Coordinates of C-alpha atoms (C1' of nucleotides) in Angstrom, one line a residue:
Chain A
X28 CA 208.4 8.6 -135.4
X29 CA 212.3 8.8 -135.8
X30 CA 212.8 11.6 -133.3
X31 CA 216.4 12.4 -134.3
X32 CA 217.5 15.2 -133.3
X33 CA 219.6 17.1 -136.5
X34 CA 222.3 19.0 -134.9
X35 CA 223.7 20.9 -138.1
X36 CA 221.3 23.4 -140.0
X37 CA 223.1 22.0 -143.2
X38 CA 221.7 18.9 -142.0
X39 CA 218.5 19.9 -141.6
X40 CA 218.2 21.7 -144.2
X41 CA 219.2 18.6 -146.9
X42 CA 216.7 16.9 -144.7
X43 CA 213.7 19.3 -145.9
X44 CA 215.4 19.0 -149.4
X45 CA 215.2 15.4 -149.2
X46 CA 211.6 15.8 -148.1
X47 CA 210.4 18.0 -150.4
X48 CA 212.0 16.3 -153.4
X49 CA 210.5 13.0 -152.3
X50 CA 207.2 14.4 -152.5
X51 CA 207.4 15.5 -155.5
X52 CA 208.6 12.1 -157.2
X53 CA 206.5 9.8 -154.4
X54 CA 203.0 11.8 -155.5
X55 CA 203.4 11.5 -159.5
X56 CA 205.4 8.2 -159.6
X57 CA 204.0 6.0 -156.7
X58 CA 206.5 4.1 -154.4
X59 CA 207.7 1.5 -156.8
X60 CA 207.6 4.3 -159.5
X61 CA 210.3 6.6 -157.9
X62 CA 213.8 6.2 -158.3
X63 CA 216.6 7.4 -155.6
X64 CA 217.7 9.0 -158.5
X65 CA 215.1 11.2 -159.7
X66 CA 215.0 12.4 -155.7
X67 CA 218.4 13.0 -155.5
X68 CA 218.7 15.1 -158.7
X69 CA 215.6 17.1 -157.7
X70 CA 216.9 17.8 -154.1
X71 CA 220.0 18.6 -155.9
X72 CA 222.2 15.7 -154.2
X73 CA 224.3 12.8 -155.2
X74 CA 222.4 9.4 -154.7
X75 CA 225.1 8.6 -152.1
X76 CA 224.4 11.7 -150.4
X77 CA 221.3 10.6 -150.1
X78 CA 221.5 7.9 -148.4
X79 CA 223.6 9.7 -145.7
X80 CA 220.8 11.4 -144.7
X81 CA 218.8 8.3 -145.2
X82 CA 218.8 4.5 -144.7
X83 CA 216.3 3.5 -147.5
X84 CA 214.3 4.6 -150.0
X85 CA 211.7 3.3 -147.8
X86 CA 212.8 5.4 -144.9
X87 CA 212.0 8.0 -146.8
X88 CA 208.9 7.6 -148.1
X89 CA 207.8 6.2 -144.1
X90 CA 208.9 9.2 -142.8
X91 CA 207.6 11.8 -145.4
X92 CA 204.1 9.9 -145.1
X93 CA 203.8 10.0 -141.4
X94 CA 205.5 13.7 -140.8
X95 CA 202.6 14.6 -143.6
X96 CA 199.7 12.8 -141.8
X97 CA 199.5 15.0 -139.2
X98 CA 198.8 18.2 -140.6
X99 CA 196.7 16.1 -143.0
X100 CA 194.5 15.7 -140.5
X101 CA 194.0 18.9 -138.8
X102 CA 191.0 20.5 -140.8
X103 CA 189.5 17.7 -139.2
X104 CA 190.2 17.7 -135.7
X105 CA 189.6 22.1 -136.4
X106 CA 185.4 21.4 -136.2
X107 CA 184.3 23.0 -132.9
X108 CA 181.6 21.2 -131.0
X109 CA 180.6 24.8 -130.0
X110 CA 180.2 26.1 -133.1
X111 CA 176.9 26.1 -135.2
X112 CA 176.7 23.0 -136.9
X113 CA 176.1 23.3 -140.5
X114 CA 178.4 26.1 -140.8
X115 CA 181.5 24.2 -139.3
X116 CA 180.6 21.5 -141.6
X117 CA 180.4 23.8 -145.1
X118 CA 184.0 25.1 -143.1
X119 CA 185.6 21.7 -142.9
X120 CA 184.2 20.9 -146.4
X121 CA 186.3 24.1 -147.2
X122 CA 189.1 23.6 -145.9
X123 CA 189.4 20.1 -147.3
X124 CA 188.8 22.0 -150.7
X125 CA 191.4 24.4 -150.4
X126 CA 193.6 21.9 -149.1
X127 CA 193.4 19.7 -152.7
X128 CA 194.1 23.2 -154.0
X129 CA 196.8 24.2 -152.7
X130 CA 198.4 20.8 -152.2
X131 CA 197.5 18.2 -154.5
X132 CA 200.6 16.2 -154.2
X133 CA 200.3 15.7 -150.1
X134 CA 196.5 14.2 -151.7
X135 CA 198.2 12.2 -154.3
X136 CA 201.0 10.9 -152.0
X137 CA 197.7 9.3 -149.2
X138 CA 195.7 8.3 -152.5
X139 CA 199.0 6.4 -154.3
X140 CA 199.8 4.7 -150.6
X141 CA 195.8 4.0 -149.2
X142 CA 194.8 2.7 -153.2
X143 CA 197.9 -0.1 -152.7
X144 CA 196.0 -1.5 -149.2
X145 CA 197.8 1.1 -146.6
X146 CA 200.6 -0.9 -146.2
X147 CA 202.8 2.0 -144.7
X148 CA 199.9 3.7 -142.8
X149 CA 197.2 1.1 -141.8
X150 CA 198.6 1.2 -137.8
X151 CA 197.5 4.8 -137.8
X152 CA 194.3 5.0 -140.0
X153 CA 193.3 2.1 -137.3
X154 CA 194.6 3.7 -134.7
X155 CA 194.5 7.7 -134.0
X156 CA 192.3 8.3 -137.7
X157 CA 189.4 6.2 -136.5
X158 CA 189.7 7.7 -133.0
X159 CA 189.2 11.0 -134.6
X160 CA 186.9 9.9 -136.9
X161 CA 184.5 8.1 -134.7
X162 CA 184.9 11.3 -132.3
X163 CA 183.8 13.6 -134.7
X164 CA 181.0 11.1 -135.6
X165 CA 179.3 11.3 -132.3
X166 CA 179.4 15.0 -132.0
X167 CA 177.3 14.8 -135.7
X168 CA 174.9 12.2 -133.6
X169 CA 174.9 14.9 -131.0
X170 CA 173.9 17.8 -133.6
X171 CA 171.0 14.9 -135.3
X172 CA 169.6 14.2 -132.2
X173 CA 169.4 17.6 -131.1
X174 CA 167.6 18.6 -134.6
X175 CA 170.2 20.9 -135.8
X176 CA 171.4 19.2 -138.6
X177 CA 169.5 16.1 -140.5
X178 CA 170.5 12.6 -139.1
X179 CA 172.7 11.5 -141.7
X180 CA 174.9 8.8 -141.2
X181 CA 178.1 10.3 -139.5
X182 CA 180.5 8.4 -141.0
X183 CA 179.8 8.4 -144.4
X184 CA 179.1 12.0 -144.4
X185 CA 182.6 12.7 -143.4
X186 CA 184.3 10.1 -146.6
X187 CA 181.6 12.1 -149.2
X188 CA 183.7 15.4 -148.0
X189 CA 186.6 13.2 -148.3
X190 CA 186.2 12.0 -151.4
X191 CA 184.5 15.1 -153.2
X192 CA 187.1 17.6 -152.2
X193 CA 189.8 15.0 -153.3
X194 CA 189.0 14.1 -156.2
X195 CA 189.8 17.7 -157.8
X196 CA 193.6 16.8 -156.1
X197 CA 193.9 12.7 -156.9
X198 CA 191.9 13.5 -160.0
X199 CA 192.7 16.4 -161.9
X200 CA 193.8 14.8 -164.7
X201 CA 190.8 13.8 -165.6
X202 CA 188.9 17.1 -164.3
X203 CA 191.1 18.9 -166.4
X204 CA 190.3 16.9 -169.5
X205 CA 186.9 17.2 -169.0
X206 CA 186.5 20.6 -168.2
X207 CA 188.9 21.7 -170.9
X208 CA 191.2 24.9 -169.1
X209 CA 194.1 23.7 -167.1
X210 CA 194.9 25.3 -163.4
X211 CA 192.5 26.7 -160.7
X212 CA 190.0 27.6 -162.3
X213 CA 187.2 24.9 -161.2
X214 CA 187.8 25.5 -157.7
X215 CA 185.6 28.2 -157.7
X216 CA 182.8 26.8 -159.1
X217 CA 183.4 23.3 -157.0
X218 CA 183.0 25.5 -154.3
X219 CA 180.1 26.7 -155.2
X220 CA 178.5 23.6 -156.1
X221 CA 179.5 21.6 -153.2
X222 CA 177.9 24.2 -150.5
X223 CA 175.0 23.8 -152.2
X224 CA 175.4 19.8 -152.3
X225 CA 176.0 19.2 -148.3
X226 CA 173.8 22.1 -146.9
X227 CA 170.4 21.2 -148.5
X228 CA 171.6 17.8 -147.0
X229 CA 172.4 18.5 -143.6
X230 CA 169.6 21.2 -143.6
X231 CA 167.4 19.6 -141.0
X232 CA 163.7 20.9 -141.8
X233 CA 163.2 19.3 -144.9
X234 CA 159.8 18.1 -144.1
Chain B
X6 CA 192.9 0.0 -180.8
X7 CA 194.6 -3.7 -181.6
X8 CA 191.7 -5.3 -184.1
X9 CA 193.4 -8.6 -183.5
X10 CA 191.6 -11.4 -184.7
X11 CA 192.6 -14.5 -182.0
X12 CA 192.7 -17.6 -184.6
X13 CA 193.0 -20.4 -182.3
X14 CA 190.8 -20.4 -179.2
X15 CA 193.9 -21.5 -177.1
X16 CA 195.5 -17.9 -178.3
X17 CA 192.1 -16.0 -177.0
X18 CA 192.0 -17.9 -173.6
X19 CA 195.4 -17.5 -173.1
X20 CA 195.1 -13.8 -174.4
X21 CA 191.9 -13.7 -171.6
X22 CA 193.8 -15.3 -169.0
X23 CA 196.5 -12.5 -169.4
X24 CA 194.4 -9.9 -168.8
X25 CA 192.4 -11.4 -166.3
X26 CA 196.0 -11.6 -164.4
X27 CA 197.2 -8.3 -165.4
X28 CA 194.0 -6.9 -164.5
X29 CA 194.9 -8.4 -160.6
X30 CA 198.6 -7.1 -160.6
X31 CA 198.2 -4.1 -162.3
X32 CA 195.5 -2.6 -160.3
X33 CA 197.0 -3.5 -156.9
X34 CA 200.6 -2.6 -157.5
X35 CA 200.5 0.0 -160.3
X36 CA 202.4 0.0 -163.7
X37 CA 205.4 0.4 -162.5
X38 CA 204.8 -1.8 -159.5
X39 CA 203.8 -5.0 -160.9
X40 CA 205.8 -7.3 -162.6
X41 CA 206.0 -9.5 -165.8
X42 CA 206.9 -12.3 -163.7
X43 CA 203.8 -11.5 -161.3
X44 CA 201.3 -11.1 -164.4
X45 CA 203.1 -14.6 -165.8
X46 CA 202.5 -16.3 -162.6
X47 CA 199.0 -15.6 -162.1
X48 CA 198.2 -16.4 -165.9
X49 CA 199.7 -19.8 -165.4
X50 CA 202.1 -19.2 -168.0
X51 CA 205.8 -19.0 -168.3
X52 CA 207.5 -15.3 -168.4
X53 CA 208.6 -15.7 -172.3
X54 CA 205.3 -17.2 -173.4
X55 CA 203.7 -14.4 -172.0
X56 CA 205.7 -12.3 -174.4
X57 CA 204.5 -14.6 -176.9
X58 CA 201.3 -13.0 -176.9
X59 CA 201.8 -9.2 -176.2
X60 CA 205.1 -7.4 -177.5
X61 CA 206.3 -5.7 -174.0
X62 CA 204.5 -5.1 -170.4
X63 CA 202.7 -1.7 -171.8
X64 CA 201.0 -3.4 -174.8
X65 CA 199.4 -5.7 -171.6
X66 CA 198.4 -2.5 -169.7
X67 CA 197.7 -0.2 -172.4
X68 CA 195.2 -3.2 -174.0
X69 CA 193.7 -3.6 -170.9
X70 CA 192.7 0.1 -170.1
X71 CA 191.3 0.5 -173.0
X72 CA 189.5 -2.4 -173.0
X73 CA 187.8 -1.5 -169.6
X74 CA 187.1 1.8 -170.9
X75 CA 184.5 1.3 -173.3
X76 CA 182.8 -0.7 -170.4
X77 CA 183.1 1.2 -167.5
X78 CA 181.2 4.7 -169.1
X79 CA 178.1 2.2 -169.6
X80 CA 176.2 2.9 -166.4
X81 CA 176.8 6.8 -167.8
X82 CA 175.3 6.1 -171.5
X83 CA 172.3 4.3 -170.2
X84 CA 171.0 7.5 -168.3
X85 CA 167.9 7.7 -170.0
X86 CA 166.7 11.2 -171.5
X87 CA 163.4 10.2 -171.3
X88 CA 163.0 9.2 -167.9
X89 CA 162.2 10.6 -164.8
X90 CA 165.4 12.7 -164.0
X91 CA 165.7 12.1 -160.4
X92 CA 165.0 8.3 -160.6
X93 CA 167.8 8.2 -164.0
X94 CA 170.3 10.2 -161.5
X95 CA 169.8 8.3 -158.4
X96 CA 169.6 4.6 -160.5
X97 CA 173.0 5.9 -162.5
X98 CA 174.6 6.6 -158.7
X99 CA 173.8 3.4 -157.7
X100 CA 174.8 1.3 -160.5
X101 CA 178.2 3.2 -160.0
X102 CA 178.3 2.3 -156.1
X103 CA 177.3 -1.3 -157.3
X104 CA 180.6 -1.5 -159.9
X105 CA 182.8 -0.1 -157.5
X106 CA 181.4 -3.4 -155.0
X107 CA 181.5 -5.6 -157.9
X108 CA 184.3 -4.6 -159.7
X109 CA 186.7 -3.0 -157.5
X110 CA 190.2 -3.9 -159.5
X111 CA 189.0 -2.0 -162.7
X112 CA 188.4 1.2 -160.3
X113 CA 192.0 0.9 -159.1
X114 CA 193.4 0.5 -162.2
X115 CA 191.6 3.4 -163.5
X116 CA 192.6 5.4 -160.4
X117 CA 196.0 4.5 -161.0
X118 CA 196.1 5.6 -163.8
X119 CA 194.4 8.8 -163.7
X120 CA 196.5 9.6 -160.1
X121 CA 199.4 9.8 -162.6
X122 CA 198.3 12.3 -164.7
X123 CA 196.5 9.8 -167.6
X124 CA 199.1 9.1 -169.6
X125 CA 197.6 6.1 -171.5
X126 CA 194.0 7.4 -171.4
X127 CA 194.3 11.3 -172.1
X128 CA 193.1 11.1 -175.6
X129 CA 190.3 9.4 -174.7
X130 CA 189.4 11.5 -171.8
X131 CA 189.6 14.0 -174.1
X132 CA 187.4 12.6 -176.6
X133 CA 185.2 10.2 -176.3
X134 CA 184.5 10.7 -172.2
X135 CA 184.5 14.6 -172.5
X136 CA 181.7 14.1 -175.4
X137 CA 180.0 11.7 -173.2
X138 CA 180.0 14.0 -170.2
X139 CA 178.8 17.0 -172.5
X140 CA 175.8 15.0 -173.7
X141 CA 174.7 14.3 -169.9
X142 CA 175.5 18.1 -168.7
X143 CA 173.1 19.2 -171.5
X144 CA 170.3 16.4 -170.5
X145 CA 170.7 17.9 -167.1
X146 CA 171.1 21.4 -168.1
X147 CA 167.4 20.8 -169.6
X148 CA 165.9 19.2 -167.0
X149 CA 166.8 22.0 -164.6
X150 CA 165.4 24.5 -166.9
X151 CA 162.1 22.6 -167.0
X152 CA 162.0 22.5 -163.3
X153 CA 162.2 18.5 -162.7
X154 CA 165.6 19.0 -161.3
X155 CA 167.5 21.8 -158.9
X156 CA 169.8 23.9 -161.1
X157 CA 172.7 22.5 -159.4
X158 CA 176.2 22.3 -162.3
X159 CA 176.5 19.5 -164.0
X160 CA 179.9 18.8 -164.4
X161 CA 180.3 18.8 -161.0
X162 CA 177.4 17.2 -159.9
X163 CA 178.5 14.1 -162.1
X164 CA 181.9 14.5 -160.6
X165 CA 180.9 14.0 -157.1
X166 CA 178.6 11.2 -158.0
X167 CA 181.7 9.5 -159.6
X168 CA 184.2 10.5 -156.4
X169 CA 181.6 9.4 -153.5
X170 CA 180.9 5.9 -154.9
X171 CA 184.4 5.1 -157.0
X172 CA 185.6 6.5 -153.0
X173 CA 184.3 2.8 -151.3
X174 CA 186.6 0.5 -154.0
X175 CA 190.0 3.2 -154.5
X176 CA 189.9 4.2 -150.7
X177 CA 188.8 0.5 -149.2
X178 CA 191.7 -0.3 -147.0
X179 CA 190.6 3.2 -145.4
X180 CA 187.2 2.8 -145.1
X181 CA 187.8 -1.0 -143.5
X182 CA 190.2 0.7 -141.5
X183 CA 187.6 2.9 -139.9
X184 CA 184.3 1.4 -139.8
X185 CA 186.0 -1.7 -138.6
X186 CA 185.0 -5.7 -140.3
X187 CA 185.7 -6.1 -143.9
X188 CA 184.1 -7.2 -146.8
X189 CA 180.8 -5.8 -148.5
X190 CA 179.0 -4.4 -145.3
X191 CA 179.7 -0.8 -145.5
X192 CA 177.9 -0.8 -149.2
X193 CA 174.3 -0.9 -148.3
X194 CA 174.7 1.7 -145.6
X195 CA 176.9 3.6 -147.9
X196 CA 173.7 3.5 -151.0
X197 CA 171.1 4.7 -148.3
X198 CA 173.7 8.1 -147.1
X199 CA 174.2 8.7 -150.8
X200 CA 170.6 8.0 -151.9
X201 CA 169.8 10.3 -149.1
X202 CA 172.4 13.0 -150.3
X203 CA 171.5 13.3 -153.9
X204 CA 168.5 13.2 -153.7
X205 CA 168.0 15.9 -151.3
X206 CA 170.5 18.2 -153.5
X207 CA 168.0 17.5 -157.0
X208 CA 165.2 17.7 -155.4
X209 CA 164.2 20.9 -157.1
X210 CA 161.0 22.2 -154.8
X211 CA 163.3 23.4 -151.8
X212 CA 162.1 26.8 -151.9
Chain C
dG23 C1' 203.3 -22.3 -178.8
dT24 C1' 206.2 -23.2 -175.1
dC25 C1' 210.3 -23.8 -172.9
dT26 C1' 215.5 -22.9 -170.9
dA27 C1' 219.0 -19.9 -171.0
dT28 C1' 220.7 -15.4 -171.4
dA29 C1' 221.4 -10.6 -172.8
dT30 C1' 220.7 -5.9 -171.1
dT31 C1' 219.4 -2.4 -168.5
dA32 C1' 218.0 0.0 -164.3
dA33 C1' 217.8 0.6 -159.6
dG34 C1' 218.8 0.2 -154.5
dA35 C1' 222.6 0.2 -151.8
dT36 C1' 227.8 0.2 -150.3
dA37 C1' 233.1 1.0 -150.3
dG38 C1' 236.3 4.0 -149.7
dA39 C1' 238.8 8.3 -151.2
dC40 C1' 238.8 13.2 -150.1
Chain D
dG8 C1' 229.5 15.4 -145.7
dT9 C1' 230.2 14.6 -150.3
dC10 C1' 232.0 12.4 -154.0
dT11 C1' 233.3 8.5 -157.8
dA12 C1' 233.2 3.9 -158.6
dT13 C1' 231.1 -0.3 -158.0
dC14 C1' 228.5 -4.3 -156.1
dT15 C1' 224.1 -6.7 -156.5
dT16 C1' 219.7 -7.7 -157.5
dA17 C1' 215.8 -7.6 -160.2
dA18 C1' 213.2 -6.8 -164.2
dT19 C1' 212.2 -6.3 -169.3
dA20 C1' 213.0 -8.5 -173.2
dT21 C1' 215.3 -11.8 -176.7
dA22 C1' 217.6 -16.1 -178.7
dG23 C1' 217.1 -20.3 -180.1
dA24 C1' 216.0 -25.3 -179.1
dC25 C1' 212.0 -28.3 -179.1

DNA sequence: GTCTATATTAAGATAGAC
DNA sequence: GTCTATCTTAATATAGAC
């Protein structure tokens, strides 16, 4: 987006503090939730400071979201069209796991902005998400019509990995207080019960 | 929680038209987000009166939620023990797919919520929803062991029925963003992917 | 019960010294 | 580049008349 170039490494270095603070406070508070000063004090820097660095408290959060929705995205565009099918598929389910794992406040930050309409992000959810989306969508059609995986709708397939794997991120709260023990612990056994879920699924000889 | 007693019926449909508003506010912009002055304007009342009837802006929120609560677990409690178990699972998907259609601002405002770690609900999470979700595990437990089900963890599996179908209300703006027109379409194609998907996973004779 | 007017705080953003 | 001090707006909540 902004393609400055930061000349100083003290610069760029508040920069990353700046980012990392504000996804911190963005993911548990929401947009309107966070304060400039609950970013500042966490990146360690006066709220004027701040806002040397940055314009807005919306410049910010715009920037953190798209620098983010990049990588967000790469277990995705990672399935290989080469590979055998069901086992890129359990891979990518994976990976999205893992992912909610071992960054739950990146899923938090997307849930927060996409459950308030997208406002920030719709342009590329229309734009280079769908592209990917409905490209990955007609290599599934490819791997139906070929008989190697069951002809499930493509598209919902891929939000049912979306939404499963997230929810242990965007929902842990309630995971947590279901499940009783705190931490890491279900991932395993979401894991476990997930592969089972999608391959007797997209296991094509079911008849 | 408040065992108010409206008196007048202008105090309970003023009292109704607050939380009908609230209810719109709240779930689109979050807690912090919305605004008394929003909440007034869609009740049709004026920002003091509104104060009339609840002591500050979380006595509004923190009525609603738990109001919705007792409500929204109902498609849960009315899994029947003594039906047949893969009908009672696929029926209780569907009637959760059909409130997040139907009823899409009570799962944002639950989502919300929850996305920020529970605060207002933890207790009853806690409680009264872990108890709830206990009692089903066991139902399922036993109709695994008696063969009428796959042995598949119930916890989980009652998780991902509540993240694929709460997935097409939280995550809307996304999914309009991707498969395209608005509205209601996506909901029948979305029943017949997850009819497909469950029902494949329970079925218990895949040996 | 409902209003106008207002007190009070919090938060985004800026001025200007160093 | 970083700070203190401050401007400005907006938002929760209250006072008090009607």
């Amino acid at each position: 987006m902004t393609t400055d170039v930061p000349q100083t490494r003290i610069q760029r270095k508040n920069r990353e503090a700046i980012y990392g603070a504000a996804l911190e406070v963005f993911s548990t508070e929401g947009f309107r939730g966070a304060t400039l000063d609950q970013i500042a004090a966490a990146a360690g820097l006066s709220k004027p400071n701040l806002l040397y660095y940055f314009p807005s408290k919306e410049a910010i959060y715009t920037g953190l979201l798209s620098g983010l929705l990049e990588t967000w995205l790469d277990p995705l565009r990672d399935i290989d069209p080469t590979g055998e099918p069901i086992e890129e598929m359990l891979g990518y389910l994976c990976r999205k796991l893992e992912m909610s794992r071992d960054f739950p406040r990146e899923s938090r930050l997307f849930a927060n902005e996409i459950l308030r309409g997208a406002p920030h992000i719709l342009d590329q959810i229309e734009g280079p998400l769908r592209t990917l989306v409905d490209e990955k969508s007609a290599l599934l059609r490819g791997w139906a019509a070929a008989g190697r995986i069951a002809p499930l709708d493509p598209h919902h397939l891929i939000f049912s990995i979306w939404s499963t794997t997230q929810h242990y991120a965007d929902f842990g709260a309630q995971v947590s207080g279901i499940l009783g023990s705190e931490g890491e612990a279900h991932f395993k056994d979401a894991e476990d019960f997930l592969t089972i879920l999608f391959r007797s699924a997209l296991t094509p000889v079911n008849n």
